[in-house]
Amino acid sequence: MFVQQPTDSIFNQLDAFGHKKVVYCSDPDTGLRAIIAIHDTTLGPAFGSTRMWAYKTEADALNDVLRLSKSMTYKCAIAGLNMGGGYSVIIGDSHKDKNEALMRKFGRFIKNLNGEFITSEDVGTNPRDMEYIRMETQHVTGIPESLGGSGDPSPIAAKGVYMGIKACVKELFGSDSLTGKAVIVQGIGHVGENLVKLLRDENAKVYISDINDERTRQVSKKYGAEAVSNNSIFDIDADIYSPCALGATINTETIAKIKCGIIAGSANNQLQDEHEHGQMLLEKGILFAPDYVINAGGIINCYSELMGFSKKRTLQLTENIYEATRNVLKLSKLENISTTNAANKIAEKRIADIKKVKSTY
């Protein structure tokens, strides 16, 4: 993970991540404070969600949006989509600070980018917020189905993670059946809950954990999953750990504790340090499904909305995550490199190839 130092200038950070553009959005009238980061547009306009979070510092917000937008570039590339990578964050408490005026003002900032950036929902935002943004710009997806959009992308995002898990299980056990496998799902938001349903439908043993105790109880009862505390998840002897909340839960401390043979979840930037901890997992023999490979279902859903694809085509593209994951695992094994490095190589090759296509007219 790139860690910002107090002496780092914003330009140094852009160079470190390889970004094309960062836009700061400030509006005192609505209280809007946001950052839009555009990482790469080789494959097409930058696509990325809008996250609203009460960051402790503006530096934390910048670091988050830079990491997330770079991941989107790689996610779009490895998923075979003709989109570049971007992301946006709104600084604030989504429960207290968010309103129509703020979201519409943010939509005006997106409009001023003239199609270079297209957004959708993420942590702290929802289809209703995308509807407000849509009032000011066409460059938004994930709007309610009643308005012609694709609605909540969470079920498709969960389906992609599910396919990624099955690909890892196939690699480790020789069969991709999840029946009888024990899975820890950390974070049961919209994507996490949908994943729990898919896992339980295949008779997997599911442990769930979330910072919201009431929600944990509800989901546990609804799907027959076992609720556990966040403090004890790494003490459980399970087959699969699926982080579906915020990132950086895979670090030196947790890698030493974890007993699972597979890590595969929907959270972005799960490794605290991509290179160090990716290598540690490789050396420990833990299969790690790079998050941007298997959590691409949400962006596939939004891409399909932009392209006018049918739900059947959206599902087909999402199911392709199984083969994409298998390809990453094969390259990792062939070259004895971490799965993160393997995924990066595959994504970077596609970007380089398409850059050659676009270099001539």
XYZ file of C-alpha atoms in Angstrom:
361
model
C 0.000 0.000 0.000
C 1.224 3.494 -0.816
C 1.438 5.400 2.471
C 1.300 9.145 2.254
C 4.087 11.030 3.991
C 3.553 14.542 5.358
C 6.119 15.936 2.899
C 4.561 14.277 -0.152
C 3.029 16.668 -2.641
C -0.134 15.708 -4.468
C 1.867 15.564 -7.708
C 4.285 13.068 -6.159
C 1.358 10.892 -5.180
C -0.082 11.060 -8.696
C 3.280 9.985 -10.081
C 3.466 7.106 -7.602
C 0.084 5.753 -8.645
C 0.367 6.717 -12.319
C -2.761 8.889 -12.358
C -3.909 11.076 -15.199
C -6.010 13.567 -13.248
C -7.394 14.380 -9.788
C -10.259 16.834 -9.343
C -11.129 18.443 -6.008
C -14.783 19.378 -5.608
C -15.715 21.996 -3.019
C -19.023 23.769 -2.553
C -19.632 25.717 0.691
C -23.346 26.173 -0.046
C -24.102 22.423 0.097
C -21.149 21.381 2.245
C -19.788 19.187 -0.533
C -16.150 18.132 -0.232
C -15.204 15.447 -2.723
C -12.314 14.104 -4.786
C -12.551 12.513 -8.239
C -9.494 10.532 -9.355
C -9.003 9.466 -12.980
C -6.267 6.872 -13.240
C -6.218 5.674 -16.865
C -8.439 6.081 -19.919
C -6.619 3.854 -22.432
C -9.503 1.393 -22.684
C -12.274 4.000 -22.481
C -13.775 6.637 -20.176
C -12.862 6.222 -16.528
C -15.471 4.312 -14.566
C -15.645 4.202 -10.782
C -18.083 4.330 -7.933
C -18.763 7.148 -5.490
C -17.978 6.362 -1.868
C -19.171 8.599 0.984
C -17.152 8.147 4.153
C -16.262 10.170 7.234
C -12.509 10.111 6.640
C -10.392 11.228 9.565
C -8.266 13.450 7.328
C -8.326 14.741 3.771
C -5.045 12.876 3.237
C -6.829 9.607 4.067
C -9.540 10.435 1.533
C -6.968 11.172 -1.172
C -5.019 7.996 -0.466
C -8.228 5.942 -0.628
C -9.452 7.421 -3.907
C -6.040 6.992 -5.542
C -5.885 3.314 -4.583
C -9.487 2.615 -5.555
C -9.227 4.322 -8.944
C -6.068 2.422 -9.875
C -7.782 -0.835 -8.935
C -10.659 0.086 -11.255
C -8.263 0.379 -14.201
C -7.048 -3.157 -13.582
C -10.540 -4.448 -12.839
C -11.944 -3.186 -16.132
C -8.932 -4.494 -18.040
C -9.008 -8.018 -16.666
C -12.800 -8.223 -17.003
C -12.474 -7.413 -20.713
C -14.454 -4.167 -20.509
C -13.790 -1.127 -22.667
C -13.578 1.228 -19.717
C -10.761 2.967 -17.874
C -10.334 3.406 -14.158
C -11.499 6.166 -11.863
C -13.168 6.644 -8.492
C -14.658 9.358 -6.343
C -15.044 9.928 -2.633
C -17.283 12.350 -0.796
C -15.973 13.315 2.632
C -18.761 13.145 5.200
C -21.113 10.968 7.209
C -23.652 9.493 4.785
C -26.212 9.177 7.585
C -26.063 12.846 8.590
C -24.472 14.914 5.822
C -26.015 13.504 2.658
C -28.984 15.161 0.963
C -30.417 15.896 -2.476
C -28.633 19.216 -2.915
C -25.229 17.778 -2.049
C -25.591 14.834 -4.428
C -26.903 16.999 -7.262
C -24.036 19.454 -6.797
C -21.646 16.531 -7.033
C -23.416 15.553 -10.238
C -22.591 19.002 -11.646
C -18.888 18.384 -11.036
C -19.139 15.066 -12.884
C -20.950 16.807 -15.745
C -18.084 19.274 -16.094
C -15.720 16.382 -16.871
C -17.589 15.909 -20.175
C -17.868 12.124 -20.047
C -14.308 11.427 -18.936
C -15.663 9.961 -15.683
C -18.772 7.819 -15.123
C -19.904 6.839 -11.642
C -22.183 4.483 -9.721
C -22.979 3.645 -6.084
C -20.612 2.374 -3.409
C -20.289 2.431 0.386
C -22.419 5.271 1.702
C -24.387 5.815 -1.516
C -27.377 4.076 -3.115
C -29.579 4.047 -6.249
C -31.560 7.044 -4.951
C -28.335 9.062 -4.763
C -27.518 8.018 -8.339
C -30.964 9.284 -9.314
C -30.083 12.710 -7.858
C -26.791 12.728 -9.765
C -28.682 11.724 -12.926
C -30.743 14.912 -12.602
C -27.542 16.844 -13.380
C -25.585 14.503 -15.677
C -26.026 11.446 -17.877
C -22.665 10.070 -16.775
C -23.970 7.841 -13.992
C -25.174 4.244 -13.738
C -26.884 2.133 -11.102
C -30.017 4.239 -11.222
C -33.346 2.618 -10.234
C -34.834 0.123 -12.690
C -38.003 2.222 -12.757
C -35.976 4.910 -14.538
C -34.488 2.507 -17.053
C -31.355 1.678 -15.098
C -29.983 -1.594 -13.786
C -30.733 -0.813 -10.149
C -28.799 -2.347 -7.280
C -25.616 -4.036 -8.603
C -25.095 -6.000 -5.372
C -26.618 -9.342 -6.538
C -24.386 -9.402 -9.619
C -21.357 -8.330 -7.578
C -22.019 -11.199 -5.162
C -22.393 -13.615 -8.074
C -18.939 -12.659 -9.329
C -17.368 -13.246 -5.912
C -19.178 -16.579 -5.728
C -17.721 -17.608 -9.103
C -14.258 -16.544 -7.928
C -14.603 -18.630 -4.780
C -15.627 -21.649 -6.831
C -12.598 -21.196 -9.109
C -10.293 -21.204 -6.073
C -12.017 -24.241 -4.607
C -11.542 -26.029 -7.938
C -7.820 -25.218 -7.861
C -7.321 -26.350 -4.264
C -9.675 -29.323 -4.012
C -10.086 -30.517 -7.612
C -13.844 -29.855 -7.599
C -15.644 -26.535 -7.403
C -18.477 -27.838 -5.238
C -19.005 -25.747 -2.101
C -21.169 -28.306 -0.348
C -19.770 -28.843 3.125
C -17.096 -26.161 2.764
C -16.756 -23.707 5.660
C -16.751 -20.034 4.677
C -16.245 -16.940 6.843
C -17.997 -13.881 5.382
C -16.792 -10.705 7.075
C -19.127 -7.793 6.329
C -22.739 -8.479 5.417
C -23.830 -5.388 3.554
C -25.764 -5.763 0.312
C -23.026 -7.759 -1.434
C -22.158 -9.800 1.645
C -25.758 -10.823 2.268
C -26.272 -11.867 -1.347
C -23.069 -13.908 -1.147
C -24.267 -15.605 2.034
C -27.453 -16.630 0.208
C -25.522 -18.121 -2.722
C -23.218 -20.027 -0.382
C -26.054 -21.383 1.739
C -27.995 -22.378 -1.398
C -25.057 -24.691 -2.163
C -25.052 -26.034 1.401
C -21.825 -24.399 2.505
C -21.264 -23.877 6.223
C -21.237 -20.091 6.626
C -19.926 -17.968 9.494
C -20.816 -14.281 9.381
C -19.397 -11.226 11.116
C -20.298 -7.549 10.948
C -19.870 -4.406 13.035
C -23.678 -4.127 13.135
C -24.796 -6.736 15.675
C -28.494 -6.417 14.868
C -27.878 -6.973 11.156
C -25.672 -9.959 11.974
C -28.519 -11.518 13.958
C -31.023 -10.875 11.155
C -28.877 -12.365 8.399
C -27.886 -15.290 10.606
C -31.517 -16.172 11.227
C -32.587 -15.577 7.619
C -30.040 -17.892 6.006
C -29.041 -20.278 8.763
C -25.527 -18.865 9.096
C -23.541 -18.823 12.326
C -22.805 -15.388 13.791
C -19.309 -14.805 15.173
C -17.519 -11.745 16.536
C -14.986 -9.789 14.494
C -12.370 -10.580 17.130
C -12.682 -14.336 16.679
C -12.906 -14.835 12.911
C -9.233 -15.711 12.520
C -9.540 -18.359 15.232
C -12.018 -20.357 13.135
C -10.683 -23.336 11.220
C -12.511 -22.745 7.923
C -11.779 -23.388 4.248
C -12.416 -19.878 2.942
C -12.162 -16.369 4.347
C -14.281 -13.887 2.393
C -13.677 -10.230 3.380
C -16.649 -8.191 2.182
C -16.301 -5.002 4.247
C -13.532 -2.404 3.982
C -9.985 -3.189 2.892
C -6.591 -3.942 4.477
C -7.831 -6.847 6.627
C -5.018 -9.001 5.204
C -1.824 -7.881 6.907
C 1.199 -9.299 8.681
C -0.742 -9.885 11.898
C -3.792 -11.561 10.345
C -1.759 -13.683 7.902
C 0.022 -15.204 10.904
C -3.353 -16.112 12.450
C -5.454 -17.158 9.482
C -6.229 -20.865 9.135
C -8.099 -20.784 5.820
C -6.635 -22.141 2.599
C -8.446 -19.595 0.427
C -9.069 -15.852 0.679
C -11.710 -14.572 -1.724
C -14.071 -11.680 -1.059
C -15.643 -8.512 -2.415
C -13.796 -5.862 -0.366
C -11.494 -3.537 -2.289
C -7.749 -3.443 -1.516
C -7.830 -6.381 0.888
C -4.045 -6.567 1.180
C -2.563 -3.872 3.398
C 0.558 -4.018 1.230
C -0.060 -5.512 -2.205
C 3.467 -6.801 -2.779
C 4.592 -7.751 0.731
C 1.419 -9.496 1.803
C 0.754 -11.049 -1.588
C 4.175 -12.706 -1.324
C 3.513 -13.780 2.266
C 0.305 -15.533 1.210
C 2.149 -17.260 -1.635
C 4.834 -18.520 0.744
C 2.241 -19.706 3.254
C 0.363 -21.599 0.517
C -2.863 -19.608 0.839
C -4.751 -19.050 -2.410
C -5.685 -15.388 -2.707
C -8.211 -14.338 -5.332
C -7.244 -10.722 -6.158
C -10.208 -8.591 -5.152
C -10.382 -6.594 -8.370
C -10.676 -9.834 -10.356
C -13.586 -11.394 -8.505
C -15.494 -8.290 -7.355
C -15.940 -7.063 -10.938
C -19.603 -8.110 -11.032
C -20.779 -4.693 -9.907
C -18.946 -2.871 -12.667
C -20.064 -5.479 -15.201
C -23.644 -4.728 -14.177
C -23.095 -0.992 -14.651
C -21.204 -1.507 -17.929
C -24.121 -3.560 -19.217
C -26.444 -0.698 -18.316
C -24.302 1.709 -20.347
C -24.135 -0.677 -23.309
C -27.800 -1.689 -23.188
C -27.024 -5.387 -22.609
C -29.710 -7.814 -21.490
C -29.696 -9.357 -18.027
C -28.747 -12.665 -19.623
C -25.652 -11.103 -21.201
C -24.775 -9.435 -17.887
C -24.928 -12.794 -16.151
C -22.741 -14.400 -18.840
C -20.077 -11.713 -18.421
C -20.189 -12.163 -14.651
C -19.830 -15.935 -14.893
C -16.661 -15.345 -16.935
C -15.041 -14.290 -13.637
C -14.625 -18.025 -12.987
C -12.249 -18.425 -15.960
C -10.545 -15.086 -15.290
C -9.743 -16.284 -11.773
C -8.544 -19.651 -13.047
C -6.199 -17.887 -15.476
C -4.712 -15.815 -12.659
C -4.172 -18.892 -10.490
C -2.543 -20.779 -13.375
C -0.107 -17.949 -14.135
C 0.725 -17.600 -10.448
C 1.532 -21.304 -10.240
C 3.440 -21.357 -13.543
C 5.714 -18.432 -12.703
C 5.724 -18.917 -8.912
C 4.532 -15.359 -8.363
C 1.797 -14.008 -6.130
C -1.713 -14.045 -7.535
C -1.748 -10.245 -7.292
C 1.321 -9.988 -9.512
C -0.201 -12.517 -11.894
C -3.446 -10.547 -12.171
C -1.523 -7.303 -12.663
C 0.493 -8.842 -15.510
C -2.660 -9.998 -17.291
C -4.370 -6.609 -16.879
C -1.296 -4.601 -17.887
C -0.821 -6.715 -21.023
C -4.356 -5.949 -22.201
C -3.901 -2.223 -21.574
C -0.576 -2.258 -23.456
C -2.109 -4.207 -26.355
C -5.051 -1.824 -26.725
C -2.732 1.171 -26.468
C -1.037 -0.151 -29.628
C -4.412 -0.369 -31.349
C -5.230 3.233 -30.478
C -1.797 4.599 -31.401
C -2.627 4.800 -35.112
C -5.590 6.071 -37.107
